[in-house]
Short mmCIF file of C-alpha atoms in Angstrom, two decimals:
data_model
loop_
_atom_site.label_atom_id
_atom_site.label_comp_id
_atom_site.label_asym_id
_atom_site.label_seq_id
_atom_site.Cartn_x
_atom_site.Cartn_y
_atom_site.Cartn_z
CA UNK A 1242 -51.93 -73.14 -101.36
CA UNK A 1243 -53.50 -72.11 -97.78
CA UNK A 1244 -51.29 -70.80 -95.81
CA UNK A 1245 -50.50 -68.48 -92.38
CA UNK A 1246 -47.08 -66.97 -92.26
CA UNK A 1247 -45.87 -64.77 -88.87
CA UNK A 1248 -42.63 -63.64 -89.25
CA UNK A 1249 -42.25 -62.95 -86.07
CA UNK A 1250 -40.71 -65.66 -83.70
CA UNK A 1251 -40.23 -63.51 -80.64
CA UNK A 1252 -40.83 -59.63 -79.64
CA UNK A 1253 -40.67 -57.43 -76.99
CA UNK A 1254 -42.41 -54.57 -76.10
CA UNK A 1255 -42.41 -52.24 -73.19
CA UNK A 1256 -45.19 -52.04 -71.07
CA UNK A 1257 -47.77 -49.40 -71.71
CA UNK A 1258 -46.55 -49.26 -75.18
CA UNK A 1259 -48.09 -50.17 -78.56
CA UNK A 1260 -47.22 -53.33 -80.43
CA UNK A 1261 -47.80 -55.02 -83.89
CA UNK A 1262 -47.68 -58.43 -84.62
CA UNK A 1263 -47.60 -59.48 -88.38
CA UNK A 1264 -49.69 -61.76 -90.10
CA UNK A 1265 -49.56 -62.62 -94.07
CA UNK A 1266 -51.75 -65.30 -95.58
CA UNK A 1267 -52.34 -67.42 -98.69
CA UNK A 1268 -55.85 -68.22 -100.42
CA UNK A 1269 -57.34 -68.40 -103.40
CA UNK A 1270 -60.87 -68.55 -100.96
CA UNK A 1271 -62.99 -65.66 -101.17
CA UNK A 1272 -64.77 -66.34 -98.12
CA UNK A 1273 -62.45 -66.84 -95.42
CA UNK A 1274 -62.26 -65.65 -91.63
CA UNK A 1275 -58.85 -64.62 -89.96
CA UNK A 1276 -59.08 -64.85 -86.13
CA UNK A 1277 -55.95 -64.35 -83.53
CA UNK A 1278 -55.60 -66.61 -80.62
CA UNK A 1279 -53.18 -65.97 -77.52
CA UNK A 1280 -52.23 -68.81 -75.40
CA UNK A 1281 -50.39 -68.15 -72.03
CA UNK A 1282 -47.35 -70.59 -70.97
CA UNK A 1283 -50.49 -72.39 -69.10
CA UNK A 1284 -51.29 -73.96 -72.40
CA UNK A 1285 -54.97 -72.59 -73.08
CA UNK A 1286 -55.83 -70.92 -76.36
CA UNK A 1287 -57.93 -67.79 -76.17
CA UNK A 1288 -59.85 -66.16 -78.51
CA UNK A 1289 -58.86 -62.67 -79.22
CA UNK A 1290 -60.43 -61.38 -82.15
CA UNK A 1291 -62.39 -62.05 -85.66
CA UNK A 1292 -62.38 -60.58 -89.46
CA UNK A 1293 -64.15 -61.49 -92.00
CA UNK A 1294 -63.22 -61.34 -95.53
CA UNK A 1295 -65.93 -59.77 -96.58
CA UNK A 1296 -65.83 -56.78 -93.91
CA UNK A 1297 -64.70 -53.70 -94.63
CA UNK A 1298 -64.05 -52.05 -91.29
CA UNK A 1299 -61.01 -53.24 -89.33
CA UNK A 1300 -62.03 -55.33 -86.15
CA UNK A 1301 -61.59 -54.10 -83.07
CA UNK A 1302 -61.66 -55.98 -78.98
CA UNK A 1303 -60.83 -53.63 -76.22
CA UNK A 1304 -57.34 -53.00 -76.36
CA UNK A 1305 -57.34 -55.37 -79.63
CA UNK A 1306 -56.99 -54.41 -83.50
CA UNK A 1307 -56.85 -56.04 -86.55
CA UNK A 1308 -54.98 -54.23 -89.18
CA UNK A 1309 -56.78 -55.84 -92.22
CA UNK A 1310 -55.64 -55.40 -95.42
CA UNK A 1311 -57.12 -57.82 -98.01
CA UNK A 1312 -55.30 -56.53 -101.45
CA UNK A 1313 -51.65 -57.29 -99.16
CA UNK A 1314 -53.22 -60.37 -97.77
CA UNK A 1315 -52.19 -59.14 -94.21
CA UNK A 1316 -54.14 -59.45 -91.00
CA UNK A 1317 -51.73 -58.06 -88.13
CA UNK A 1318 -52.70 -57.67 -84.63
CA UNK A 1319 -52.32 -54.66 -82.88
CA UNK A 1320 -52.32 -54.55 -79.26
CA UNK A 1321 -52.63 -51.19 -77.31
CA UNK A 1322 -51.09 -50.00 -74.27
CA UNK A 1323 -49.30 -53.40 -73.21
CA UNK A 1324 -49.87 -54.89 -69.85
CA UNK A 1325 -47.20 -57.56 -68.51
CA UNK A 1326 -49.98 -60.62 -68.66
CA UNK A 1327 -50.04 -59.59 -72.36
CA UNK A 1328 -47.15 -62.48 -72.30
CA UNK A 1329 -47.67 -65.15 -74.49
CA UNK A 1330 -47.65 -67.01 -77.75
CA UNK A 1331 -49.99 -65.33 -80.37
CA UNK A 1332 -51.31 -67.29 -83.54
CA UNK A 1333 -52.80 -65.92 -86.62
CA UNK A 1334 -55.39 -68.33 -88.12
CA UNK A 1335 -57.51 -68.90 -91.07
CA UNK A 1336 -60.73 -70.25 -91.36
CA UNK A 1337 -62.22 -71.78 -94.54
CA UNK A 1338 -66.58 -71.68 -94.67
CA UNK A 1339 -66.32 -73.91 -97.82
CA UNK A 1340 -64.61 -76.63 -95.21
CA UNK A 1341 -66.26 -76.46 -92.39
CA UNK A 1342 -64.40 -73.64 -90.83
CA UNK A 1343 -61.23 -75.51 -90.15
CA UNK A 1344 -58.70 -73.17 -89.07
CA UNK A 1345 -55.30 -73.50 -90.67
CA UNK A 1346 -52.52 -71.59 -88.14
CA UNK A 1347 -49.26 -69.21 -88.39
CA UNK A 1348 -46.28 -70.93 -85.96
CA UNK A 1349 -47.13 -67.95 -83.43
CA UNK A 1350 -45.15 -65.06 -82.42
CA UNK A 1351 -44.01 -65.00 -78.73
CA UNK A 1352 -44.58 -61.94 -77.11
CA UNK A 1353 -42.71 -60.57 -74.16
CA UNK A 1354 -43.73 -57.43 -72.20
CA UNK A 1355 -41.05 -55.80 -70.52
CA UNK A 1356 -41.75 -53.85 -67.43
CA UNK B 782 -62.95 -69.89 -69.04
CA UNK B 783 -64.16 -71.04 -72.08
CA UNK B 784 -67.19 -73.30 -71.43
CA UNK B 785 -65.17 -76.33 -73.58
CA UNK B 786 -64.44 -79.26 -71.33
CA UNK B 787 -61.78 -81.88 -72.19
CA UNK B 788 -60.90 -84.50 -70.13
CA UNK B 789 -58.62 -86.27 -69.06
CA UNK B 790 -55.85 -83.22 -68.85
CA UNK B 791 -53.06 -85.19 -68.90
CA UNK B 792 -52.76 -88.81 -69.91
CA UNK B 793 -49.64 -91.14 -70.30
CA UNK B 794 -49.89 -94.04 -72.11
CA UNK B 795 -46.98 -97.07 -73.70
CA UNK B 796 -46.53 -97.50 -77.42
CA UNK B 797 -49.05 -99.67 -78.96
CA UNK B 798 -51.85 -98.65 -76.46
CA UNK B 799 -55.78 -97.14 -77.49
CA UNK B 800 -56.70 -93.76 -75.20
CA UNK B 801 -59.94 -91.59 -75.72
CA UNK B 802 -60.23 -88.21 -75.14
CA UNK B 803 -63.56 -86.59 -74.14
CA UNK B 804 -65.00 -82.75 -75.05
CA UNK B 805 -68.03 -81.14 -73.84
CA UNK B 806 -69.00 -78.25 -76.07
CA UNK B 807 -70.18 -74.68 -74.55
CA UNK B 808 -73.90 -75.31 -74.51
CA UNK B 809 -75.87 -74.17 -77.48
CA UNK B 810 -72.69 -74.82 -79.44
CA UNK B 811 -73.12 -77.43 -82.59
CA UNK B 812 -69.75 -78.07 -83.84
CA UNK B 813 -66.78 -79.58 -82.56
CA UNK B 814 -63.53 -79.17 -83.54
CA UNK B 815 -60.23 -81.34 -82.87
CA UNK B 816 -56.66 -79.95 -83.03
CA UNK B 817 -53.15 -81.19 -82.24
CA UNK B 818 -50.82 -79.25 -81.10
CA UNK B 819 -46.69 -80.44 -81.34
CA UNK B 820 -43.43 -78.55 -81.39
CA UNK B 821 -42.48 -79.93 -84.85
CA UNK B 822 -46.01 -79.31 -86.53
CA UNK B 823 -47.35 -76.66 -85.08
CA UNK B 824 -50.83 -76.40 -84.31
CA UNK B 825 -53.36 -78.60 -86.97
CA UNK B 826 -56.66 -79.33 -87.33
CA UNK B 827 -57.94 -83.23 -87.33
CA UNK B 828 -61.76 -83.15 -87.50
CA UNK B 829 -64.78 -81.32 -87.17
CA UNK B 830 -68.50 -82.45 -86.19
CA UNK B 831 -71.39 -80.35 -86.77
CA UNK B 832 -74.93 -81.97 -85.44
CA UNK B 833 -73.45 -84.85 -85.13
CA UNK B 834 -71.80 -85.26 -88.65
CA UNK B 835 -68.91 -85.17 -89.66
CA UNK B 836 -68.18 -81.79 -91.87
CA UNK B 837 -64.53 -81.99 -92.43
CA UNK B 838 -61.61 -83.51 -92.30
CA UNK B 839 -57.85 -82.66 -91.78
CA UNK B 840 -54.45 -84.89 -91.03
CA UNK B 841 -55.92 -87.10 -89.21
CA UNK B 842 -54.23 -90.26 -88.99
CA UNK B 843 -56.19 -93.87 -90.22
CA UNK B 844 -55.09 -94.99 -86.29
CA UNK B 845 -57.35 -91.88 -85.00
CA UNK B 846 -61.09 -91.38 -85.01
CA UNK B 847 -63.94 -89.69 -83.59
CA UNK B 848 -67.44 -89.09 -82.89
CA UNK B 849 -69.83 -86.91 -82.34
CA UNK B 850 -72.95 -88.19 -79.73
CA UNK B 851 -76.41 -87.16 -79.53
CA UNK B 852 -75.89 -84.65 -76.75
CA UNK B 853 -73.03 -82.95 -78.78
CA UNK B 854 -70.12 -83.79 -76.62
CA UNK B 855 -67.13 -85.43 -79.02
CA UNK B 856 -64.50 -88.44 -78.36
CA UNK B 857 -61.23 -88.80 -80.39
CA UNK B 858 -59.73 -92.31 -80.05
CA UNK B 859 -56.11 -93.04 -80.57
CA UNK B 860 -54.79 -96.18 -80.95
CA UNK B 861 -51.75 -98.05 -81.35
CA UNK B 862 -50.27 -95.40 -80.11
CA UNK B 863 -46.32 -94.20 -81.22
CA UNK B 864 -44.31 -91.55 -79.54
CA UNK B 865 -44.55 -89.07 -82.15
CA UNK B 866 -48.55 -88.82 -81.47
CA UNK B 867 -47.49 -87.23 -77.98
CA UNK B 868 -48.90 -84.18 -78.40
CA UNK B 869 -51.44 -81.35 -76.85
CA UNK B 870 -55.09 -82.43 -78.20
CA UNK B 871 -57.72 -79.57 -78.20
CA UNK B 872 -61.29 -79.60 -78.63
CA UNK B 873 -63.16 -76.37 -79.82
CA UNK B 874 -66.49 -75.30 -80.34
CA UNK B 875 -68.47 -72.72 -82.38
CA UNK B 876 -72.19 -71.66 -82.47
CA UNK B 877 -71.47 -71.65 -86.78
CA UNK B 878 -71.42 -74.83 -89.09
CA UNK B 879 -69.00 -72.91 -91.55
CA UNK B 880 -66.54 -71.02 -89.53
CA UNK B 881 -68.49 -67.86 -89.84
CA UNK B 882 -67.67 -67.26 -86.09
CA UNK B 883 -64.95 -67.75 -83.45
CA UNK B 884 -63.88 -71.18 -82.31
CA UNK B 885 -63.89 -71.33 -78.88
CA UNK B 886 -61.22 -73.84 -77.21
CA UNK B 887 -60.75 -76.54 -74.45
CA UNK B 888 -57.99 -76.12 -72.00
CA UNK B 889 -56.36 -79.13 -73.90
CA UNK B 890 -55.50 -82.80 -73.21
CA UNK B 891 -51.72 -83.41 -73.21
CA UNK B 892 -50.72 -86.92 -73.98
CA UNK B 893 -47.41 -88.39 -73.77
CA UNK B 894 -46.58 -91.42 -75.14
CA UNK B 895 -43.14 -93.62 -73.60
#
């Protein structure tokens, strides 16, 4: 079975501060992307970051991480040093390159930075 | 913003009607990508276009189809419409056939359906 799991339906975090948000997925793929997508109570869904399955350094965008960890089938997102329009939903996906690249997504975690 | 147009961004339509729902991809970008987005399922993929083919297919509904035109941009057509296909449609794009890069998506069409 494919599958996205975030465990996380809500979080806080205090501005300036560090946060995780967990991802755990389900494939018997080999080659498979994970990507993380934020999308602001305006509705749009941005990109945020990319990892292959096949790389072996951890992603990283600006203030972005992704904790990869293929053996645990984890991909959680790290932010770094919070801002308040870090506020949002945040969805783990997974893309298949045997189907296209369809992305199959988590139900999203729903951050909240706390000034 | 992402260079994916959709339009319109918010349509409402009766039961029973057909709507169609327009995306521009960011240029140089080959495949399309269609996704619903619902509070009781979450966000899923429908279709995807890649030159104008179609490359894959998700839970798309025998009421919905879609198309991919020579100059890349995509429709989706929904017809006899019910209330449980209200719903917040996205189109996405990539540069990659496979999914070897990032999808990059439309601000969204939101359709509700009385």
């Amino acid at each position: 079975a494919q599958k996205i799991t975030q465990t996380q339906p809500g979080m806080f975090v205090q501005e300036k501060e560090a946060v995780t948000l967990d991802c755990t997925y389900d494939t018997s793929d080999q080659s498979y992307g994970l990507f993380w997508y934020k999308q602001p109570s305006s509705g749009e869904m941005i990109f945020l970051i990319y990892q292959g399955s096949y790389d072996e350094q951890n992603a990283t965008e600006g203030r972005y991480s992704l904790n990869f960890q293929k053996a645990r089938k984890s991909a959680n997102l790290v932010i770094s040093a919070s801002q308040l329009g870090d506020s949002a939903m945040y969805f783990c996906a997974m893309g298949f390159y045997n189907q296209g690249g369809k992305l199959i997504f988590g139900q999203g975690t729903e951050l909240s930075v706390k000034p | 913003d992402s260079g994916v147009t959709q339009t319109p961004k918010h349509l409402i339509t009766a039961t029973g009607q057909r709507v169609t729902l327009r995306c521009s991809p960011r240029s140089g970008d080959l495949s399309v990508y269609w996704y619903q987005q619902s509070l009781d399922q979450g966000l899923q993929f429908l279709i995807q276009y890649y030159n104008g083919e179609e490359r894959a297919k998700g839970n798309i509904l025998e009421r919905f189809s879609a198309q991919q035109f020579p100059d890349l941009h995509s429709e989706l057509n929904l017809s006899s419409l019910e209330l449980g296909d209200s719903a917040l449609y996205f189109c996405a794009s990539s540069v990659a056939p496979h999914g070897e890069r990032e999808q990059f998506f439309g601000p969204g069409t939101r359709l509700t359906v009385l």
